[in-house]
CSV table of C-alpha atoms in Angstrom, one decimal:
chain,number,residue,atom,x,y,z
M,126,UNK,CA,120.4,94.4,79.2
M,127,UNK,CA,121.2,90.7,79.9
M,128,UNK,CA,118.7,87.9,78.8
M,129,UNK,CA,116.6,85.8,81.0
M,130,UNK,CA,117.7,82.3,81.7
M,131,UNK,CA,118.2,80.0,79.0
M,132,UNK,CA,115.6,77.3,78.1
M,133,UNK,CA,116.7,74.1,80.0
M,134,UNK,CA,114.6,70.9,80.7
M,135,UNK,CA,112.8,71.6,84.3
M,136,UNK,CA,110.7,69.2,86.5
M,137,UNK,CA,108.3,70.6,88.7
M,138,UNK,CA,108.1,68.0,91.4
M,139,UNK,CA,105.4,67.5,94.0
M,140,UNK,CA,103.0,70.3,94.3
M,141,UNK,CA,99.4,70.9,94.4
M,142,UNK,CA,98.7,71.2,90.7
M,143,UNK,CA,95.7,73.1,89.5
M,144,UNK,CA,94.3,70.8,86.6
M,145,UNK,CA,93.0,71.9,83.2
M,146,UNK,CA,89.7,70.3,84.3
M,147,UNK,CA,89.6,72.7,87.5
M,148,UNK,CA,90.6,69.9,90.0
M,149,UNK,CA,93.8,70.1,92.1
M,150,UNK,CA,96.1,67.3,92.5
M,151,UNK,CA,99.4,66.1,93.7
M,152,UNK,CA,101.4,65.7,90.6
M,153,UNK,CA,105.0,67.1,88.3
M,154,UNK,CA,105.2,68.6,85.6
M,155,UNK,CA,108.0,67.9,83.1
M,156,UNK,CA,108.8,71.3,80.9
M,157,UNK,CA,111.2,70.9,78.0
M,158,UNK,CA,112.2,73.8,75.5
M,159,UNK,CA,109.6,76.2,76.9
M,160,UNK,CA,106.7,73.5,76.5
M,161,UNK,CA,104.9,71.4,78.7
M,162,UNK,CA,105.9,67.9,78.2
M,163,UNK,CA,104.1,65.6,80.6
M,164,UNK,CA,101.8,66.3,83.8
M,165,UNK,CA,101.4,63.1,86.5
M,166,UNK,CA,102.2,61.9,89.3
M,167,UNK,CA,106.0,60.6,90.1
M,168,UNK,CA,107.6,61.6,86.5
M,169,UNK,CA,110.8,60.3,86.2
M,170,UNK,CA,113.3,63.1,86.2
M,171,UNK,CA,115.5,63.3,82.7
M,172,UNK,CA,119.1,63.4,83.6
M,173,UNK,CA,119.4,66.8,82.2
M,174,UNK,CA,116.4,68.1,84.1
M,175,UNK,CA,116.4,70.7,86.8
M,176,UNK,CA,114.0,69.6,89.9
M,177,UNK,CA,112.1,72.0,91.2
M,178,UNK,CA,110.8,71.1,94.9
M,179,UNK,CA,107.4,72.1,94.8
M,180,UNK,CA,106.5,70.2,98.2
M,181,UNK,CA,104.2,72.5,100.2
M,182,UNK,CA,103.3,74.7,96.9
M,183,UNK,CA,100.3,75.2,95.0
M,184,UNK,CA,101.2,75.5,91.4
M,185,UNK,CA,99.0,77.2,89.1
M,186,UNK,CA,99.1,78.5,85.5
M,187,UNK,CA,100.4,81.9,85.4
M,188,UNK,CA,98.3,84.5,86.3
M,189,UNK,CA,97.0,86.7,82.8
M,190,UNK,CA,96.6,90.7,83.5
M,191,UNK,CA,94.3,91.6,80.6
M,192,UNK,CA,94.3,95.3,81.3
M,193,UNK,CA,97.4,97.5,82.6
M,194,UNK,CA,99.1,100.2,81.7
M,195,UNK,CA,102.6,99.2,82.0
M,196,UNK,CA,104.9,102.2,81.5
M,197,UNK,CA,103.1,103.4,84.7
M,198,UNK,CA,105.5,101.0,86.4
M,199,UNK,CA,107.6,104.0,87.1
M,200,UNK,CA,104.9,106.1,88.6
M,201,UNK,CA,103.3,103.6,91.1
M,202,UNK,CA,101.2,105.0,94.1
M,203,UNK,CA,101.5,108.5,92.6
M,204,UNK,CA,98.1,108.9,92.8
M,205,UNK,CA,94.8,108.5,95.0
M,206,UNK,CA,91.4,109.8,96.0
M,207,UNK,CA,90.8,111.4,92.7
M,208,UNK,CA,88.1,110.9,89.8
M,209,UNK,CA,89.1,109.7,86.1
M,210,UNK,CA,90.1,112.7,84.7
M,211,UNK,CA,91.5,114.3,87.3
M,212,UNK,CA,93.9,111.2,87.9
M,213,UNK,CA,94.5,111.7,83.9
M,214,UNK,CA,95.4,115.5,84.4
M,215,UNK,CA,97.7,114.5,87.1
M,216,UNK,CA,99.4,111.3,85.7
M,217,UNK,CA,99.2,111.4,82.0
M,218,UNK,CA,99.6,114.9,81.6
M,219,UNK,CA,101.2,115.8,84.7
M,220,UNK,CA,104.2,113.2,84.7
M,221,UNK,CA,103.2,111.5,81.1
M,222,UNK,CA,104.3,114.3,78.9
M,223,UNK,CA,107.8,114.6,80.7
M,224,UNK,CA,108.8,111.2,79.3
M,225,UNK,CA,111.5,110.2,77.2
M,226,UNK,CA,112.1,106.9,75.3
M,227,UNK,CA,114.8,106.1,78.3
M,228,UNK,CA,111.6,106.8,80.9
M,229,UNK,CA,109.4,104.8,78.7
M,230,UNK,CA,112.1,101.9,78.7
M,231,UNK,CA,112.4,102.0,82.6
M,232,UNK,CA,108.8,102.1,83.5
M,233,UNK,CA,107.7,99.4,81.6
M,234,UNK,CA,110.6,97.3,82.3
M,235,UNK,CA,109.7,98.1,86.0
M,236,UNK,CA,106.3,97.5,85.6
M,237,UNK,CA,107.3,93.9,83.8
M,238,UNK,CA,109.3,93.5,87.3
M,239,UNK,CA,106.3,94.5,89.4
M,240,UNK,CA,104.4,92.1,87.5
M,241,UNK,CA,106.4,88.9,87.3
M,242,UNK,CA,107.0,89.1,91.4
M,243,UNK,CA,103.1,89.2,91.6
M,244,UNK,CA,103.1,85.9,89.9
M,245,UNK,CA,101.9,87.6,86.5
M,246,UNK,CA,103.0,85.8,83.5
M,247,UNK,CA,101.3,87.9,80.7
M,248,UNK,CA,99.9,91.1,80.4
M,249,UNK,CA,97.9,93.0,78.2
M,250,UNK,CA,100.1,96.5,77.7
M,251,UNK,CA,97.7,99.3,76.9
M,252,UNK,CA,100.1,101.5,75.9
M,253,UNK,CA,99.0,104.9,75.8
M,254,UNK,CA,102.3,107.2,76.4
M,255,UNK,CA,104.2,106.5,72.9
M,256,UNK,CA,104.5,109.5,70.8
M,257,UNK,CA,107.4,108.3,68.5
M,258,UNK,CA,109.2,105.6,67.1
M,259,UNK,CA,111.8,105.9,69.8
M,260,UNK,CA,109.4,105.6,72.4
M,261,UNK,CA,107.4,102.6,70.6
M,262,UNK,CA,111.5,100.7,70.4
M,263,UNK,CA,111.9,101.2,74.0
M,264,UNK,CA,108.6,99.9,75.2
M,265,UNK,CA,108.8,97.0,73.0
M,266,UNK,CA,112.4,96.3,74.1
M,267,UNK,CA,111.1,96.7,77.8
M,268,UNK,CA,108.7,94.0,77.4
M,269,UNK,CA,111.1,91.9,75.3
M,270,UNK,CA,113.9,92.1,77.8
M,271,UNK,CA,111.7,91.1,80.8
M,272,UNK,CA,110.8,87.9,79.6
M,273,UNK,CA,107.2,88.3,80.3
M,274,UNK,CA,104.3,87.5,77.5
M,275,UNK,CA,102.6,90.1,76.2
M,276,UNK,CA,100.0,91.6,73.6
M,277,UNK,CA,101.0,95.5,73.3
M,278,UNK,CA,98.1,97.5,72.6
M,279,UNK,CA,99.3,100.6,70.8
M,280,UNK,CA,97.7,103.7,72.1
M,281,UNK,CA,99.7,106.5,71.0
M,282,UNK,CA,100.2,109.5,73.5
M,283,UNK,CA,97.0,110.2,74.8
M,284,UNK,CA,98.7,113.4,77.0
M,285,UNK,CA,98.5,116.9,76.2
M,286,UNK,CA,101.3,116.7,73.6
M,287,UNK,CA,99.6,114.2,72.0
M,288,UNK,CA,99.6,114.2,67.8
M,289,UNK,CA,97.3,111.5,66.8
M,290,UNK,CA,97.4,112.7,63.1
M,291,UNK,CA,100.7,110.5,63.8
M,292,UNK,CA,98.7,107.5,65.2
M,293,UNK,CA,98.4,105.6,62.0
M,294,UNK,CA,101.9,106.2,60.8
M,295,UNK,CA,103.3,104.9,64.5
M,296,UNK,CA,101.1,102.1,64.2
M,297,UNK,CA,102.4,100.9,60.9
M,298,UNK,CA,106.0,101.5,61.7
M,299,UNK,CA,105.7,99.7,65.0
M,300,UNK,CA,104.8,96.5,62.7
M,301,UNK,CA,107.3,97.2,60.3
M,302,UNK,CA,110.1,97.6,62.8
M,303,UNK,CA,109.2,94.9,65.3
M,304,UNK,CA,107.5,91.5,63.8
M,305,UNK,CA,105.0,89.7,66.1
M,306,UNK,CA,105.7,86.5,67.3
M,307,UNK,CA,107.3,84.5,70.3
M,308,UNK,CA,106.2,85.9,73.6
M,309,UNK,CA,105.1,89.2,72.1
M,310,UNK,CA,102.1,90.2,69.9
M,311,UNK,CA,100.5,93.5,68.8
M,312,UNK,CA,97.0,95.1,69.2
M,313,UNK,CA,95.6,98.7,68.6
M,314,UNK,CA,94.2,100.7,72.0
M,315,UNK,CA,92.1,103.2,70.5
M,316,UNK,CA,90.1,105.9,72.3
M,317,UNK,CA,86.7,104.6,71.1
M,318,UNK,CA,83.0,106.1,71.6
M,319,UNK,CA,83.6,107.6,75.4
M,320,UNK,CA,86.4,109.5,74.2
M,321,UNK,CA,86.6,110.3,70.0
M,322,UNK,CA,83.8,111.4,67.5
M,323,UNK,CA,82.3,108.8,65.6
M,324,UNK,CA,84.2,109.5,62.5
M,325,UNK,CA,87.3,109.1,64.6
M,326,UNK,CA,86.4,105.7,65.8
M,327,UNK,CA,85.1,104.7,62.6
M,328,UNK,CA,88.9,105.5,61.4
M,329,UNK,CA,90.9,103.8,64.4
M,330,UNK,CA,88.5,100.3,63.7
M,331,UNK,CA,89.4,100.7,60.1
M,332,UNK,CA,93.0,101.1,60.6
M,333,UNK,CA,92.9,97.9,63.4
M,334,UNK,CA,91.2,96.1,60.8
M,335,UNK,CA,93.3,96.7,57.8
M,336,UNK,CA,96.4,95.7,60.0
M,337,UNK,CA,94.8,92.6,61.1
M,338,UNK,CA,95.2,93.6,64.7
M,339,UNK,CA,92.7,92.9,67.6
M,340,UNK,CA,91.4,96.4,69.6
M,341,UNK,CA,90.9,97.6,73.2
M,342,UNK,CA,89.1,100.9,74.1
M,343,UNK,CA,87.9,101.4,77.4
M,344,UNK,CA,84.4,101.5,77.6
M,345,UNK,CA,80.9,101.5,79.9
M,346,UNK,CA,82.8,103.8,82.5
M,347,UNK,CA,80.4,105.8,84.7
M,348,UNK,CA,79.0,109.4,82.9
M,349,UNK,CA,80.1,107.9,79.7
M,350,UNK,CA,77.3,105.8,78.6
M,351,UNK,CA,76.3,104.2,75.2
M,352,UNK,CA,79.7,103.3,73.8
M,353,UNK,CA,78.5,99.9,72.4
M,354,UNK,CA,75.4,101.5,71.0
M,355,UNK,CA,77.1,103.7,69.3
M,356,UNK,CA,79.8,100.8,67.8
M,357,UNK,CA,76.4,99.1,66.9
M,358,UNK,CA,75.2,102.0,65.0
M,359,UNK,CA,78.3,102.0,63.1
M,360,UNK,CA,78.5,98.3,62.5
M,361,UNK,CA,81.9,98.2,63.9
M,362,UNK,CA,81.1,95.8,66.7
M,363,UNK,CA,82.9,92.2,66.1
M,364,UNK,CA,85.0,89.6,68.1
M,365,UNK,CA,88.2,91.4,67.6
M,366,UNK,CA,86.8,94.0,70.4
M,367,UNK,CA,88.1,93.9,73.9
M,368,UNK,CA,86.4,96.6,76.2
M,369,UNK,CA,88.3,97.7,79.3
M,370,UNK,CA,85.9,98.5,82.7
M,371,UNK,CA,82.1,97.9,81.4
M,372,UNK,CA,80.9,98.7,84.6
M,373,UNK,CA,77.9,100.1,83.5
M,374,UNK,CA,76.9,98.6,80.0
M,375,UNK,CA,72.9,98.6,79.7
M,376,UNK,CA,71.6,95.1,79.1
M,377,UNK,CA,71.0,95.7,75.7
M,378,UNK,CA,75.1,96.6,75.5
M,379,UNK,CA,75.6,93.3,77.2
M,380,UNK,CA,73.5,91.6,74.6
M,381,UNK,CA,75.3,93.2,71.7
M,382,UNK,CA,78.5,92.1,73.1
M,383,UNK,CA,77.8,88.6,73.6
M,384,UNK,CA,76.0,88.5,70.3
M,385,UNK,CA,79.4,90.1,68.4
M,386,UNK,CA,81.6,87.7,70.3
M,387,UNK,CA,83.6,90.5,71.9
M,388,UNK,CA,85.2,90.2,75.3
M,389,UNK,CA,85.7,92.5,78.4
M,390,UNK,CA,88.3,92.9,81.2
M,391,UNK,CA,87.5,93.7,84.6
M,392,UNK,CA,89.8,96.2,87.0
M,393,UNK,CA,87.9,96.2,90.1
M,394,UNK,CA,90.3,98.1,92.2
M,395,UNK,CA,90.0,101.4,89.5
M,396,UNK,CA,86.5,100.3,88.9
M,397,UNK,CA,85.4,100.9,92.0
M,398,UNK,CA,87.5,103.2,94.3
M,399,UNK,CA,87.9,105.7,91.2
M,400,UNK,CA,84.2,105.5,90.8
M,401,UNK,CA,84.1,104.0,87.5
M,402,UNK,CA,81.0,102.3,88.0
M,403,UNK,CA,79.1,100.5,91.5
M,404,UNK,CA,80.2,97.0,90.6
M,405,UNK,CA,83.0,95.4,88.0
M,406,UNK,CA,81.7,93.4,84.9
M,407,UNK,CA,83.1,89.8,86.2
M,408,UNK,CA,79.5,89.1,87.3
M,409,UNK,CA,77.2,90.6,84.0
M,410,UNK,CA,79.7,88.9,82.1
M,411,UNK,CA,79.4,85.9,83.2
M,412,UNK,CA,75.6,86.0,83.1
M,413,UNK,CA,75.5,86.9,79.4
M,414,UNK,CA,78.4,84.3,78.2
M,415,UNK,CA,81.1,87.0,77.7
M,416,UNK,CA,84.7,85.8,78.2
M,417,UNK,CA,86.1,88.2,80.8
M,418,UNK,CA,89.4,88.5,82.0
M,419,UNK,CA,90.9,91.0,85.2
M,420,UNK,CA,93.5,93.6,85.1
M,421,UNK,CA,95.2,95.8,87.4
M,422,UNK,CA,94.9,98.7,85.2
M,423,UNK,CA,96.9,101.3,86.8
M,424,UNK,CA,99.7,100.8,89.6
M,425,UNK,CA,99.7,104.4,89.9
M,426,UNK,CA,96.4,104.0,91.3
M,427,UNK,CA,96.0,100.6,92.7
M,428,UNK,CA,97.9,97.3,93.4
M,429,UNK,CA,99.9,95.5,91.2
M,430,UNK,CA,98.6,92.2,91.7
M,431,UNK,CA,95.7,90.1,90.7
M,432,UNK,CA,95.0,88.0,94.1
M,433,UNK,CA,93.8,91.3,95.6
M,434,UNK,CA,91.4,91.7,92.3
M,435,UNK,CA,90.0,88.4,92.5
M,436,UNK,CA,88.7,89.1,96.0
M,437,UNK,CA,87.5,92.6,95.5
M,438,UNK,CA,85.7,91.3,92.6
M,439,UNK,CA,84.1,88.5,94.7
M,440,UNK,CA,83.2,91.0,97.2
M,441,UNK,CA,81.4,93.4,95.0
M,442,UNK,CA,79.6,90.5,93.1
M,443,UNK,CA,78.1,89.2,96.5
M,444,UNK,CA,77.4,92.7,97.7
M,445,UNK,CA,75.7,93.3,94.5
M,446,UNK,CA,73.9,90.5,94.4
M,447,UNK,CA,72.7,90.1,98.4
M,448,UNK,CA,71.7,94.1,98.5
M,449,UNK,CA,68.0,93.4,97.4
M,450,UNK,CA,67.6,90.2,99.8
M,451,UNK,CA,69.4,92.3,102.8
M,452,UNK,CA,67.2,95.5,102.1
M,453,UNK,CA,64.0,93.0,103.0
M,454,UNK,CA,65.5,92.4,106.2
M,455,UNK,CA,66.3,88.4,105.2
M,456,UNK,CA,69.6,86.7,104.9
M,457,UNK,CA,70.6,85.2,101.7
M,458,UNK,CA,70.3,81.6,101.5
M,459,UNK,CA,72.6,81.4,98.4
M,460,UNK,CA,75.6,83.2,97.4
M,461,UNK,CA,76.6,84.7,94.0
M,462,UNK,CA,80.1,83.7,92.3
M,463,UNK,CA,82.8,81.6,94.1
M,464,UNK,CA,86.7,81.6,94.6
M,465,UNK,CA,87.0,79.1,91.3
M,466,UNK,CA,85.4,81.2,89.1
M,467,UNK,CA,87.5,84.5,89.6
M,468,UNK,CA,90.4,82.0,89.8
M,469,UNK,CA,89.4,80.7,86.2
M,470,UNK,CA,88.8,84.6,85.0
M,471,UNK,CA,92.4,85.5,86.1
M,472,UNK,CA,94.2,82.4,84.4
M,473,UNK,CA,92.2,81.0,81.2
M,474,UNK,CA,89.6,84.1,81.0
M,475,UNK,CA,92.4,86.3,80.2
M,476,UNK,CA,94.2,84.0,77.6
M,477,UNK,CA,90.9,84.1,76.0
M,478,UNK,CA,90.6,87.6,75.9
M,479,UNK,CA,93.9,88.2,74.2
M,480,UNK,CA,93.6,85.5,72.3
M,481,UNK,CA,96.2,83.4,73.7
M,482,UNK,CA,94.0,80.3,74.8
M,483,UNK,CA,95.9,78.1,72.4
M,484,UNK,CA,99.1,78.6,74.1
M,485,UNK,CA,98.8,79.1,77.9
M,486,UNK,CA,96.0,79.5,80.7
M,487,UNK,CA,96.4,76.1,81.9
M,488,UNK,CA,98.7,73.7,82.7
M,489,UNK,CA,98.8,70.8,80.1
M,490,UNK,CA,100.8,69.1,77.6
M,491,UNK,CA,101.7,70.9,74.7
M,492,UNK,CA,100.9,74.3,76.2
M,493,UNK,CA,103.7,77.0,76.6
M,494,UNK,CA,105.3,76.6,80.2
M,495,UNK,CA,103.9,79.3,82.0
M,496,UNK,CA,103.1,78.7,85.2
M,497,UNK,CA,104.0,79.6,89.0
M,498,UNK,CA,104.1,78.2,92.5
M,499,UNK,CA,102.6,79.2,95.5
M,500,UNK,CA,104.3,78.8,98.9
M,501,UNK,CA,101.7,77.4,101.4
M,502,UNK,CA,103.8,77.1,104.4
M,503,UNK,CA,103.4,80.4,105.7
M,504,UNK,CA,100.5,80.5,108.8
M,505,UNK,CA,98.2,82.4,106.6
M,506,UNK,CA,97.8,79.7,104.2
M,507,UNK,CA,98.4,76.7,106.0
M,508,UNK,CA,94.8,75.6,105.6
M,509,UNK,CA,92.5,73.2,106.5
M,510,UNK,CA,92.7,71.1,103.5
M,511,UNK,CA,91.9,73.2,100.7
M,512,UNK,CA,95.4,74.9,98.9
M,513,UNK,CA,93.3,76.6,96.4
M,514,UNK,CA,90.9,78.3,98.7
M,515,UNK,CA,93.5,79.0,101.0
M,516,UNK,CA,95.6,81.1,98.0
M,517,UNK,CA,92.6,82.9,97.2
M,518,UNK,CA,91.8,84.1,100.7
M,519,UNK,CA,95.2,84.8,101.6
M,520,UNK,CA,98.0,84.9,98.9
M,521,UNK,CA,99.8,87.8,97.9
M,522,UNK,CA,102.9,89.0,95.5
M,523,UNK,CA,105.1,88.0,98.6
M,524,UNK,CA,103.8,84.4,98.5
M,525,UNK,CA,104.8,83.6,95.4
M,526,UNK,CA,107.8,81.5,95.2
M,527,UNK,CA,108.5,80.6,91.7
M,528,UNK,CA,107.6,82.3,88.2
M,529,UNK,CA,108.3,80.3,85.0
M,530,UNK,CA,107.6,81.9,81.7
M,531,UNK,CA,108.1,80.2,78.4
M,532,UNK,CA,110.2,77.5,80.3
M,533,UNK,CA,112.5,80.4,82.1
M,534,UNK,CA,112.8,80.6,85.7
M,535,UNK,CA,112.3,84.4,86.6
M,536,UNK,CA,111.8,83.8,90.5
M,537,UNK,CA,112.9,81.5,92.6
M,538,UNK,CA,112.6,80.9,96.5
M,539,UNK,CA,110.3,84.0,96.5
M,540,UNK,CA,113.4,86.3,94.9
M,541,UNK,CA,113.4,87.4,91.4
M,542,UNK,CA,116.3,85.6,89.4
M,543,UNK,CA,116.2,87.6,86.2
M,544,UNK,CA,119.6,89.3,85.8
M,545,UNK,CA,118.1,92.6,84.9
M,546,UNK,CA,116.0,93.0,88.0
M,547,UNK,CA,118.7,95.8,90.2
M,548,UNK,CA,119.6,97.4,86.7
M,549,UNK,CA,115.8,97.9,86.2
M,550,UNK,CA,115.5,99.3,89.7
M,551,UNK,CA,118.3,101.6,89.1
M,552,UNK,CA,116.7,102.5,85.6
M,553,UNK,CA,113.2,103.5,87.2
M,554,UNK,CA,114.9,105.6,90.3
M,555,UNK,CA,116.8,107.6,87.8
M,556,UNK,CA,114.0,107.9,85.6
M,557,UNK,CA,111.8,109.3,88.5
M,558,UNK,CA,114.3,111.7,89.5
M,559,UNK,CA,114.1,113.3,85.8
M,560,UNK,CA,110.5,113.5,85.6
M,561,UNK,CA,110.2,114.9,89.0
M,562,UNK,CA,112.9,117.6,88.2
M,563,UNK,CA,111.4,118.2,84.9
M,564,UNK,CA,108.0,118.4,86.3
M,565,UNK,CA,109.5,121.0,88.8
M,566,UNK,CA,110.3,123.5,86.1
M,567,UNK,CA,107.6,122.8,83.8
M,568,UNK,CA,109.0,120.5,81.0
M,569,UNK,CA,106.3,119.0,79.3
M,570,UNK,CA,106.9,118.8,75.8
M,571,UNK,CA,110.6,117.8,75.6
M,572,UNK,CA,110.7,114.7,74.1
M,573,UNK,CA,114.2,114.2,73.9
């Protein structure tokens, strides 16, 4: 698989830049060796610099998807209109069992293509279709080849053929074979109280802490209450725990998460349309001072971009806040949340959730050069004067003009430029054909 474009000096010139103080100003960004060197107006272009014209563009930090199952890139639009456990039977067991390492590679690589195309420069890859060392190698290789920044939460294989007895061995082997660093870091995606016994939960948490890895669990979903309470009883809470979904936490659980320094990730589309809760976690997290990020979760069931997730989260939070007032026959006099808060959640918030806030999430000197430009020239984005609001209200993946990750240009002029894109398309189509063929004859356990 060819590598991404080589590092070079870049000057992103003349865009409306979202600055770390949360203001937007016309400025240039100079990038050297993958790091933001300067941000300011009218910067001189070094002789070796490639100039990227950002006129009529909004320049943002790269979006951070803080919870996504990347292997499902191969199964996008594969399920709809079913609740969680039916979905798991359809997708995880119905198709996931048929995946070989080649399918894992194709799915994760195509998942990265989907993310990068939508302006997502960093993902938390909650990898729960890895049943062998070869699967792990394929997942790591796909993330590395893609050029995306990632934290890979190793989650074993949770389909019907999963053998959790090998979970610890595979996690240790992953770290031995694939040292962390650069654009890829690791964590453990464990089942947690909602999906395992107290004894199994304690074992998994102790494994992560023995290995020095952050933890992510699915928790707070409708019909599966009390996960945080149980972790509290077992003395397992901590700042190293991320809770995906968190829709139905009690007030006490929110207080426990805040006190322990934990973080949450909201996935609004899946949370609301799959019936995991009646509101995303963004509002309660903000109210309790808990760091929160946004995630697309599964492209088999929802969209692959965070622009829609931001808008849905804002709408859901306002519905929830306005309902009591409207029920009294009144019109709300003020509104909960705003677009700037949700944009912050999708950038700095996600970086903080993943432990990357010292290197990404903002556009300032010394940070890694993960940034995107959004083309404002389209009729739907040519707004009255606030480019950030225009993008929040109307932008989508097609409007992402440029994507730069670690100083490498992976999308330019609205076209993906990474050399592997067409190969990735071919691999994922071949993979889908194989998976469908195996599924049609009932093959679910042939891992090779």
